[in-house]
JSON list of C-alpha atoms and ligand atoms in Angstrom, two decimals:
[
{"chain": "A", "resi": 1, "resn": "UNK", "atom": "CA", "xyz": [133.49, 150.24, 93.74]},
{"chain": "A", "resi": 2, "resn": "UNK", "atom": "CA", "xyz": [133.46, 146.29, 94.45]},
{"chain": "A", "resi": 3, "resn": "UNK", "atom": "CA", "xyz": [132.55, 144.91, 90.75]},
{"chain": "A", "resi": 4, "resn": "UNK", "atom": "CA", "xyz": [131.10, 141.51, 90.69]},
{"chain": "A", "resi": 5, "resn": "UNK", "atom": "CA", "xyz": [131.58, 139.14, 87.30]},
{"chain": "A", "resi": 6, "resn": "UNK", "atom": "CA", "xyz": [128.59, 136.43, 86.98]},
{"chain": "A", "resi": 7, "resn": "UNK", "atom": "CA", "xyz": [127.33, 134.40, 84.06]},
{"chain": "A", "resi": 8, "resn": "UNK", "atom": "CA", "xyz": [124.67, 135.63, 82.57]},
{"chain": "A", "resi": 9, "resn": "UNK", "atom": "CA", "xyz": [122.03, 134.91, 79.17]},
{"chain": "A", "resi": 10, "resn": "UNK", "atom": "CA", "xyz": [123.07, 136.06, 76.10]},
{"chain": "A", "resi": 11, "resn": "UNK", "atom": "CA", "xyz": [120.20, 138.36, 75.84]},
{"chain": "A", "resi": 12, "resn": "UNK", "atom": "CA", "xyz": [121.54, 140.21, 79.23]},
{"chain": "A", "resi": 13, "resn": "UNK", "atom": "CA", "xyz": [124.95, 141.06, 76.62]},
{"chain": "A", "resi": 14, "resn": "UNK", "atom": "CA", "xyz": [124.24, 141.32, 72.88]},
{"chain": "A", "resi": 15, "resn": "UNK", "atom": "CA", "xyz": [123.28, 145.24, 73.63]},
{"chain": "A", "resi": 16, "resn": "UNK", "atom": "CA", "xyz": [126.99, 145.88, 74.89]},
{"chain": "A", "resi": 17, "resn": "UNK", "atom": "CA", "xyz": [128.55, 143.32, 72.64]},
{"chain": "A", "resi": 18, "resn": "UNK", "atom": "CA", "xyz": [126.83, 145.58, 69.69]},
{"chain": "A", "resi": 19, "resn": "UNK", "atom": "CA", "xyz": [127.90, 149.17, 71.03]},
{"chain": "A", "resi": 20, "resn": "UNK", "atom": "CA", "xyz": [131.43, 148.38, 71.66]},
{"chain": "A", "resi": 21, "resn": "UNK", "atom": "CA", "xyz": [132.45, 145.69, 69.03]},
{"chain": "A", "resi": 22, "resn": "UNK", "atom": "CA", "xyz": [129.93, 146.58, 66.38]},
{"chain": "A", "resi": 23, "resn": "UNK", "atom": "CA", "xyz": [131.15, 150.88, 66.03]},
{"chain": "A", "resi": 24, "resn": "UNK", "atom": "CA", "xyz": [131.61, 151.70, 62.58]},
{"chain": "A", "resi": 25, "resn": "UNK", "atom": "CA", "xyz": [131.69, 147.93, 61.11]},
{"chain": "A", "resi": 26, "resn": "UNK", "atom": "CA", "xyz": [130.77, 146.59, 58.02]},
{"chain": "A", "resi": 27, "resn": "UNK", "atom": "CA", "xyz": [129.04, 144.01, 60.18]},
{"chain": "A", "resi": 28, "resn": "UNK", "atom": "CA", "xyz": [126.17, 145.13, 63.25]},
{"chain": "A", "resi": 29, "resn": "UNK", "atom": "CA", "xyz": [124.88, 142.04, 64.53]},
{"chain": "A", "resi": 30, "resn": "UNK", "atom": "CA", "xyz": [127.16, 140.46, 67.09]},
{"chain": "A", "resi": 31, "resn": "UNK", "atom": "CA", "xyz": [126.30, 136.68, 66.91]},
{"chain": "A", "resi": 32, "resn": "UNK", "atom": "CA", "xyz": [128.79, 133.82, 67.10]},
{"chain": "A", "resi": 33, "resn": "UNK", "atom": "CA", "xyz": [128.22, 130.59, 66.23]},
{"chain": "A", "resi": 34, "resn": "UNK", "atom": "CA", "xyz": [129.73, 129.50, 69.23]},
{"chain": "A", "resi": 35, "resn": "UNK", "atom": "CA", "xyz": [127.13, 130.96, 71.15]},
{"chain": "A", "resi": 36, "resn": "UNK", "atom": "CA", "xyz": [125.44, 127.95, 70.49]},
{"chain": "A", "resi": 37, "resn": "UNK", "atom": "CA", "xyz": [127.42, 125.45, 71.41]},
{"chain": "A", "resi": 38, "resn": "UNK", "atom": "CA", "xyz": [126.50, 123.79, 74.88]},
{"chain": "A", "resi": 39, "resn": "UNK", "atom": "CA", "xyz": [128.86, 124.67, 77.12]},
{"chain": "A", "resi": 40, "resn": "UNK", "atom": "CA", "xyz": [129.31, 128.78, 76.49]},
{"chain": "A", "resi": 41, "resn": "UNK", "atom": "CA", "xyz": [129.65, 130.47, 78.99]},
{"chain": "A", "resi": 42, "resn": "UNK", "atom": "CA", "xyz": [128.71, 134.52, 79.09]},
{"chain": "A", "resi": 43, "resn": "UNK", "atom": "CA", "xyz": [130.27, 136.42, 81.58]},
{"chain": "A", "resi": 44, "resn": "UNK", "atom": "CA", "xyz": [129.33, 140.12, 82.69]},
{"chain": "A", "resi": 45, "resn": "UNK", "atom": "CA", "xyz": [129.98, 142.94, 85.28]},
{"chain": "A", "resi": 46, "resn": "UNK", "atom": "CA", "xyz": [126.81, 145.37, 85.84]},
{"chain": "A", "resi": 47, "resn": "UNK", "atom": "CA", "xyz": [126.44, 148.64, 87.30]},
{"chain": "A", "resi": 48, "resn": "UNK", "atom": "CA", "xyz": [123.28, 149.80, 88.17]},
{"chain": "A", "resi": 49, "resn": "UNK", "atom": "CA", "xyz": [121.19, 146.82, 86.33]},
{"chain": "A", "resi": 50, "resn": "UNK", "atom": "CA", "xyz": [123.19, 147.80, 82.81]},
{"chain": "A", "resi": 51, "resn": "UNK", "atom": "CA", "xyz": [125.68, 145.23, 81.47]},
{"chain": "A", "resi": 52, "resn": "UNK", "atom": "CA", "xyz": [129.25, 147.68, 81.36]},
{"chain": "A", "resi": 53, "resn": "UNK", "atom": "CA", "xyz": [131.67, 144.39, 80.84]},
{"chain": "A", "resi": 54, "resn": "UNK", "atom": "CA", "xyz": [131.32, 141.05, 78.88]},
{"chain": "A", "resi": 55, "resn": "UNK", "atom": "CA", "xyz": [132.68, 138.28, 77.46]},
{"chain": "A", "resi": 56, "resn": "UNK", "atom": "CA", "xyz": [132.19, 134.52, 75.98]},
{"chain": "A", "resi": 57, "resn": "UNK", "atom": "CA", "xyz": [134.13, 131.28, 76.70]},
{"chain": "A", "resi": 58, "resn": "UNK", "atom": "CA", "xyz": [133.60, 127.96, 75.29]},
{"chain": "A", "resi": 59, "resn": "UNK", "atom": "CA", "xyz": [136.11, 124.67, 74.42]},
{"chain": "A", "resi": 60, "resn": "UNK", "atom": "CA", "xyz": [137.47, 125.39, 70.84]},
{"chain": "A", "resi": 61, "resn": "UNK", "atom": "CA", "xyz": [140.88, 124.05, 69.39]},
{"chain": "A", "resi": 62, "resn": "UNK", "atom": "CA", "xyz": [143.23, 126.48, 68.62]},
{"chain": "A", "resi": 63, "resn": "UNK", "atom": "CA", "xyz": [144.15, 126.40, 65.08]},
{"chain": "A", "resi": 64, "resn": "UNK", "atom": "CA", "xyz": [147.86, 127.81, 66.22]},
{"chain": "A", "resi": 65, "resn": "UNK", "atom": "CA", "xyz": [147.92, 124.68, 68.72]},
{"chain": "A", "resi": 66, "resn": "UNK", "atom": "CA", "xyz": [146.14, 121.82, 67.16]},
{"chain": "A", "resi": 67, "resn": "UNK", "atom": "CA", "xyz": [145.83, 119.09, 69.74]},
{"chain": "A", "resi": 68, "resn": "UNK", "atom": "CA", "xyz": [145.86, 120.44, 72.60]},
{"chain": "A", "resi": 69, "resn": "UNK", "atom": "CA", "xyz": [142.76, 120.85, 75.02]},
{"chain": "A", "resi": 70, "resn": "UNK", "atom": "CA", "xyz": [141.69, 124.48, 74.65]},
{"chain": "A", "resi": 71, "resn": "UNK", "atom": "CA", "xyz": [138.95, 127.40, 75.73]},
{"chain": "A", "resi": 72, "resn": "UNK", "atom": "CA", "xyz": [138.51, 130.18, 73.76]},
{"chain": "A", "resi": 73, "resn": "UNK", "atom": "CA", "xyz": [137.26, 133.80, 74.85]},
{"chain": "A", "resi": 74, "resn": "UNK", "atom": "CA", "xyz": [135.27, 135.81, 72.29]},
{"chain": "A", "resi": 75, "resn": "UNK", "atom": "CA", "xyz": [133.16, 138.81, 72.31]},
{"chain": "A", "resi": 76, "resn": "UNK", "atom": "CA", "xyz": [135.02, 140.43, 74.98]},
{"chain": "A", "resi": 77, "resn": "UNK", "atom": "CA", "xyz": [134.09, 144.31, 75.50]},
{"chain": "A", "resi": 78, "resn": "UNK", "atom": "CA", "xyz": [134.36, 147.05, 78.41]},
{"chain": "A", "resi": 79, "resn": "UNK", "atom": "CA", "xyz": [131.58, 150.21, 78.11]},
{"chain": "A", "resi": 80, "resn": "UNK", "atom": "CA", "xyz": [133.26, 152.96, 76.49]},
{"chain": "A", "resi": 81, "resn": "UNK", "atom": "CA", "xyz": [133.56, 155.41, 79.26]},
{"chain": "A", "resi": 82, "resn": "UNK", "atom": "CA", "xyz": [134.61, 152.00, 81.57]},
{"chain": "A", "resi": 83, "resn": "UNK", "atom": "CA", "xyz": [137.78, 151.26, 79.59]},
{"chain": "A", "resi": 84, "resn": "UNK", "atom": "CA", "xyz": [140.97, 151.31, 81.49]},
{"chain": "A", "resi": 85, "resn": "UNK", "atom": "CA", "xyz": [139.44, 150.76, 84.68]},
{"chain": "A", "resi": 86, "resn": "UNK", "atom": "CA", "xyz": [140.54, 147.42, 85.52]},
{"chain": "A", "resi": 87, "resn": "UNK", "atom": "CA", "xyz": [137.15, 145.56, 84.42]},
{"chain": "A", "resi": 88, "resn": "UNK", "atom": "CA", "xyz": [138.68, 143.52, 81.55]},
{"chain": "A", "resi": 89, "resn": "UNK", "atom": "CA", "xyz": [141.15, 142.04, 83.89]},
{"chain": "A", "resi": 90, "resn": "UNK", "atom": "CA", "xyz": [138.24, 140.78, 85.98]},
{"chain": "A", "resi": 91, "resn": "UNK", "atom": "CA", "xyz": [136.34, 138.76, 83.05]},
{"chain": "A", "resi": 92, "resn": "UNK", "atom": "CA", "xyz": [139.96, 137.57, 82.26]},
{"chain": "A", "resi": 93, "resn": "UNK", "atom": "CA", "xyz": [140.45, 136.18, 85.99]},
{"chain": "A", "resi": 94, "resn": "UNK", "atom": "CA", "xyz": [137.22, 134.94, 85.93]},
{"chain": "A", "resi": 95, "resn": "UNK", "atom": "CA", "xyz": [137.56, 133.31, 82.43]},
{"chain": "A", "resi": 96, "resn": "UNK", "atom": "CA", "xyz": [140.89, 132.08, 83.02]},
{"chain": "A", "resi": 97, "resn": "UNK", "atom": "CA", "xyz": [139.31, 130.00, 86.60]},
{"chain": "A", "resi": 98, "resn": "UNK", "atom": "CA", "xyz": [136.49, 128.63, 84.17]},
{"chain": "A", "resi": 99, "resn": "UNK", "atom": "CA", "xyz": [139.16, 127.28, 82.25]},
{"chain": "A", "resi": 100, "resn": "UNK", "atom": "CA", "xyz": [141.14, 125.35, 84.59]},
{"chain": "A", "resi": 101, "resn": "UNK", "atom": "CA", "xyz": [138.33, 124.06, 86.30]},
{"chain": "A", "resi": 102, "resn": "UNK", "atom": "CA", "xyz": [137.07, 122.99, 82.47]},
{"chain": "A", "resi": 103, "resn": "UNK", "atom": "CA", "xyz": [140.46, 120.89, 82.36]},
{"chain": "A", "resi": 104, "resn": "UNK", "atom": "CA", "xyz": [141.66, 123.33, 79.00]},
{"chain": "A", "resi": 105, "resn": "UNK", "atom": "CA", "xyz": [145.48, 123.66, 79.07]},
{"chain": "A", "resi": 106, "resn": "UNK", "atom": "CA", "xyz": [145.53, 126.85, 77.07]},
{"chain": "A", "resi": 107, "resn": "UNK", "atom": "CA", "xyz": [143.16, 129.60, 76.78]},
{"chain": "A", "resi": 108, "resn": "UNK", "atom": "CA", "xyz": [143.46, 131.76, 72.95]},
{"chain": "A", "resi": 109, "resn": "UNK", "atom": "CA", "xyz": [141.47, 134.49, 71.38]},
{"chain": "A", "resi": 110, "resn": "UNK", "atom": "CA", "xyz": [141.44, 136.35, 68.17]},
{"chain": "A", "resi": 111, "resn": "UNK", "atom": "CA", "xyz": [142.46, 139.20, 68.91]},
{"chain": "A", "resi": 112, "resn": "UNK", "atom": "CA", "xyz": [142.39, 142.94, 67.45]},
{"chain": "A", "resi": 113, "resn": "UNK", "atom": "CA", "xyz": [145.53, 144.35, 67.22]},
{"chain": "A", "resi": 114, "resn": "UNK", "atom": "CA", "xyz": [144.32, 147.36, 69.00]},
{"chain": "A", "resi": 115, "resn": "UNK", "atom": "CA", "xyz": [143.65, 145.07, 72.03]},
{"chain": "A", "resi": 116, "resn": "UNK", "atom": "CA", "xyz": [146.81, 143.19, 71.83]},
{"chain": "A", "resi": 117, "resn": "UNK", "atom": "CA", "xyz": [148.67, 145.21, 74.82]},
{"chain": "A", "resi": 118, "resn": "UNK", "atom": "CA", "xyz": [145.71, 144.29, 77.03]},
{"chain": "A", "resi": 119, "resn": "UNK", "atom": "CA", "xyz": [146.27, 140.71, 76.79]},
{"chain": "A", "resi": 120, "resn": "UNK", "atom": "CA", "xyz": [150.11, 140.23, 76.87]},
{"chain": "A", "resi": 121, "resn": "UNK", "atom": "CA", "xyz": [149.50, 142.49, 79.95]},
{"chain": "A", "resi": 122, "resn": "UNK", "atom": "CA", "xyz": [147.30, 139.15, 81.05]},
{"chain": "A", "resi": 123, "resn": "UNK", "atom": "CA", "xyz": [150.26, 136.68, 80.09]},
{"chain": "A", "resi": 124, "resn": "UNK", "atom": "CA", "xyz": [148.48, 135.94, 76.72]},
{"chain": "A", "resi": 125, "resn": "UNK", "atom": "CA", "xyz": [151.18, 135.71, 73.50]},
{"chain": "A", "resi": 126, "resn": "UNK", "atom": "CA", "xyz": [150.58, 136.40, 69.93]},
{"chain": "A", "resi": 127, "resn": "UNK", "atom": "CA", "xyz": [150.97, 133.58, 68.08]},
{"chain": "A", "resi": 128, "resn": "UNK", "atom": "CA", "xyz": [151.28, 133.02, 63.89]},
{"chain": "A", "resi": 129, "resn": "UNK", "atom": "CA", "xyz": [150.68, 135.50, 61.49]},
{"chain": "A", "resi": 130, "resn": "UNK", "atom": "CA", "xyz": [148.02, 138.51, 61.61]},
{"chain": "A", "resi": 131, "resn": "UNK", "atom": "CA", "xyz": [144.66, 138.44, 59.60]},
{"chain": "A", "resi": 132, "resn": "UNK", "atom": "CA", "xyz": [142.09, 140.87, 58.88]},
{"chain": "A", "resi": 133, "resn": "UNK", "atom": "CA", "xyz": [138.66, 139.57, 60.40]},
{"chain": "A", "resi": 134, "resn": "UNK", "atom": "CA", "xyz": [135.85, 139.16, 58.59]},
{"chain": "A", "resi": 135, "resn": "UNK", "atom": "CA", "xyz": [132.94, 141.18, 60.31]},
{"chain": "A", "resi": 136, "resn": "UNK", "atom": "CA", "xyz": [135.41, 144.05, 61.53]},
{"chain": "A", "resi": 137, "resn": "UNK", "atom": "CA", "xyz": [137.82, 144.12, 58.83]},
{"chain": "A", "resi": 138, "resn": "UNK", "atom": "CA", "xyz": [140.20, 145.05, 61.60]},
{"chain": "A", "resi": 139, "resn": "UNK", "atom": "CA", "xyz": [143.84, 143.03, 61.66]},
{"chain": "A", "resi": 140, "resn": "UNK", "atom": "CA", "xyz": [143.98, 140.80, 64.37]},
{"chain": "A", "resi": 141, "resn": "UNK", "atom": "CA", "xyz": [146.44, 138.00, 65.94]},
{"chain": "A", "resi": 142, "resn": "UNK", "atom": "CA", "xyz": [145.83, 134.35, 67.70]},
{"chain": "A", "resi": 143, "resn": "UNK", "atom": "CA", "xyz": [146.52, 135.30, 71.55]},
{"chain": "A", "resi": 144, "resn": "UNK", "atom": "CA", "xyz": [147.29, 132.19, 73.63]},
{"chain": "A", "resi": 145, "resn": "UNK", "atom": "CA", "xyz": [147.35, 132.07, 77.35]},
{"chain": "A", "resi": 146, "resn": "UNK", "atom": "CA", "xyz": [149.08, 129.39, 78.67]},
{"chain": "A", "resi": 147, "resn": "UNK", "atom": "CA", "xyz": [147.55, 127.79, 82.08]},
{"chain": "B", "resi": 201, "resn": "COA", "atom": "C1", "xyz": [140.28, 145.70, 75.26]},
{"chain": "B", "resi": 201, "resn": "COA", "atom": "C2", "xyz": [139.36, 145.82, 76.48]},
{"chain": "B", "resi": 201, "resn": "COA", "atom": "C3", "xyz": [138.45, 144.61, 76.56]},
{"chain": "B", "resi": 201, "resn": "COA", "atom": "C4", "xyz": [140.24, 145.88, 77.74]},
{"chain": "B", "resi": 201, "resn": "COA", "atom": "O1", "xyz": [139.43, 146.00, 78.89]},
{"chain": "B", "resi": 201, "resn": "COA", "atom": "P1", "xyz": [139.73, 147.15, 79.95]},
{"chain": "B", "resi": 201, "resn": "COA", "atom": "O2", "xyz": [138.78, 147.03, 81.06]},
{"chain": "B", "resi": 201, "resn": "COA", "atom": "O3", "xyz": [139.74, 148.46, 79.22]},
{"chain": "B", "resi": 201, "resn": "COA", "atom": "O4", "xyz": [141.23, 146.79, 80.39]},
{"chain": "B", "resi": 201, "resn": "COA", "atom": "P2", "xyz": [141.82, 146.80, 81.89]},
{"chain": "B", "resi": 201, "resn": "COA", "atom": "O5", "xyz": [141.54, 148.14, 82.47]},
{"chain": "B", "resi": 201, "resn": "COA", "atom": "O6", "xyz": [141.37, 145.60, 82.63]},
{"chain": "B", "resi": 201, "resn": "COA", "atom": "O7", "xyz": [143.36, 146.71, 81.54]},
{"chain": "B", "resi": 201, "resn": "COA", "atom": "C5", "xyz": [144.23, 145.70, 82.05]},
{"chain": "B", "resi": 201, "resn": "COA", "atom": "C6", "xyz": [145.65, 146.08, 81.64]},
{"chain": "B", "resi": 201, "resn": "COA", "atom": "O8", "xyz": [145.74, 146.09, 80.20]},
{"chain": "B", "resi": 201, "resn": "COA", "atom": "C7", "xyz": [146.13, 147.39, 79.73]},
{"chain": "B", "resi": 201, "resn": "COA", "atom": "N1", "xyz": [145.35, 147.67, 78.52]},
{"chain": "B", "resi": 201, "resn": "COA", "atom": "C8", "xyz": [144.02, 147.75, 78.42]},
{"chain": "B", "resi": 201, "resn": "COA", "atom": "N2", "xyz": [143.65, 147.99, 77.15]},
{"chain": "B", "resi": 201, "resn": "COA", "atom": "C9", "xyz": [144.79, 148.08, 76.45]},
{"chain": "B", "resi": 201, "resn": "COA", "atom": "C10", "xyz": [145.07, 148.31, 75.08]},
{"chain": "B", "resi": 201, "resn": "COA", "atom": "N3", "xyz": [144.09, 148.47, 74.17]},
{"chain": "B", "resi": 201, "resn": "COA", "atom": "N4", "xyz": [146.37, 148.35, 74.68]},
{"chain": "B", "resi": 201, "resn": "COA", "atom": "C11", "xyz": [147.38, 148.18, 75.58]},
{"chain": "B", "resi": 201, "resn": "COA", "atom": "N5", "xyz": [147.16, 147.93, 76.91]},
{"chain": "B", "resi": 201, "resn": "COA", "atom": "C12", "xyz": [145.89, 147.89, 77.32]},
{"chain": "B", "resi": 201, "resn": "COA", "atom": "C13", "xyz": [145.76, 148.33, 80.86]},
{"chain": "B", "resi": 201, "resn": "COA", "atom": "O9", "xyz": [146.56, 149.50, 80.83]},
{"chain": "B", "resi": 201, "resn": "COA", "atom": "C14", "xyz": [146.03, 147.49, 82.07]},
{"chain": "B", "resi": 201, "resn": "COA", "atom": "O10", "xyz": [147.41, 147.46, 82.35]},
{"chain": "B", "resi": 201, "resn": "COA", "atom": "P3", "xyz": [147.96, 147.71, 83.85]},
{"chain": "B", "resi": 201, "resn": "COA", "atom": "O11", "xyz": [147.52, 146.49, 84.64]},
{"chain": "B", "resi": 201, "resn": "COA", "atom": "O12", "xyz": [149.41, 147.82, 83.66]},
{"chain": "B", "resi": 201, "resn": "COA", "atom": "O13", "xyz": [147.30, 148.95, 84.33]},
{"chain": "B", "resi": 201, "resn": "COA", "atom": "C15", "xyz": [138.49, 147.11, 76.42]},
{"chain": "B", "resi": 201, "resn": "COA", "atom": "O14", "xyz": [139.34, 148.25, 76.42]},
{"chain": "B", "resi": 201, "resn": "COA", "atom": "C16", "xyz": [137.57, 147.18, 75.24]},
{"chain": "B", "resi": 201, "resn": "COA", "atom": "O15", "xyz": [136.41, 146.74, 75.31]},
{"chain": "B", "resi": 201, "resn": "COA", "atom": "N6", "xyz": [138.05, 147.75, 74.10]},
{"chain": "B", "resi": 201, "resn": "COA", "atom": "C17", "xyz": [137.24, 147.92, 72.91]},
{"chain": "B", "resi": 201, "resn": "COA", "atom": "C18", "xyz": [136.80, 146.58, 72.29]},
{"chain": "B", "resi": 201, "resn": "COA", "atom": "C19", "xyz": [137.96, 145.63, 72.08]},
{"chain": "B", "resi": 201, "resn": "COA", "atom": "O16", "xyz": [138.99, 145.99, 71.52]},
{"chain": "B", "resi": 201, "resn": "COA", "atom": "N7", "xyz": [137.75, 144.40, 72.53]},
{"chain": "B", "resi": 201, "resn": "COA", "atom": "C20", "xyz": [138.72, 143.34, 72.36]},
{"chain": "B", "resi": 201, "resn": "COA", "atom": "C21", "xyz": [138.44, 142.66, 71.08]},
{"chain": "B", "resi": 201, "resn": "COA", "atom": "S1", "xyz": [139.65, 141.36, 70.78]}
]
């Protein structure tokens, strides 16, 4: 299976940004604020017309690296049954190209703790202390990718 990542309209990935990120949380919707800002960018991977991988990048400062030009990745989720598969690797190669073409020198996330193996995998480090997020009331980390 060849999967292809493209950028898509937020509409084509609030219904898999809900089911993956949204189980069992005090919070359901799935909006950022960031989704509004100019220059986001919403990746996805689809099988069979259905979005099965997404995620969001847009230029944010990094609060664990004030200064510095930066692109931040949010809202990134694999279908259930699609986990492990390699597709999260994709949306982080093609998130990671955005970025240098965007001129950021570091790419960061908040990051569940859960997910943290998946991105020092992708060369991301945790960085400062661990919080518990407000809409998941999961712990989490800063991840930052250097590029
Ligand atoms: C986290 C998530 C996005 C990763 O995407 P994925 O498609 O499952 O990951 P990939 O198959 O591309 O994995 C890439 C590498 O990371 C590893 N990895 C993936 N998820 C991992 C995890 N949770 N913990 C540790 N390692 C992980 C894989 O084993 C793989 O390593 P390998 O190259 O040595 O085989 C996906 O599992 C997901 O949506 N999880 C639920 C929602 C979530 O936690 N989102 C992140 C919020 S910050």
């Amino acid at each position: 299976m060849t999967y292809i990542v493209t950028s898509v309209a937020l509409a084509d990935i609030m219904q898999l940004r809900v089911a993956v990120l949204r189980k069992g949380t005090p919070v359901t919707d799935c909006n950022y604020p960031e989704d509004a800002y100019p220059d986001a960018v919403h990746f996805a991977i689809f099988h069979e017309g259905t979005a099965i991988a997404t995620s969001s990048w847009f230029m944010k400062e990094c609060p664990e690296k004030p200064g510095i030009t930066a692109m931040q990745l949010k809202g990134m989720a694999v279908a259930d049954e699609l986990q492990g598969a390699g597709l999260g690797a994709l949306l982080i190669d093609a998130g990671l190209a955005l970025a240098n073409e965007r001129g950021a020198a570091i790419a960061w996330a908040r990051a569940r703790d859960s997910a943290l193996g998946f991105y020092e995998r992708l060369g991301f480090v945790s960085t400062g202390d661990g919080f518990i997020d407000g809409p998941t009331e999961m712990p989490h980390h800063i991840v930052v990718r250097t590029l």
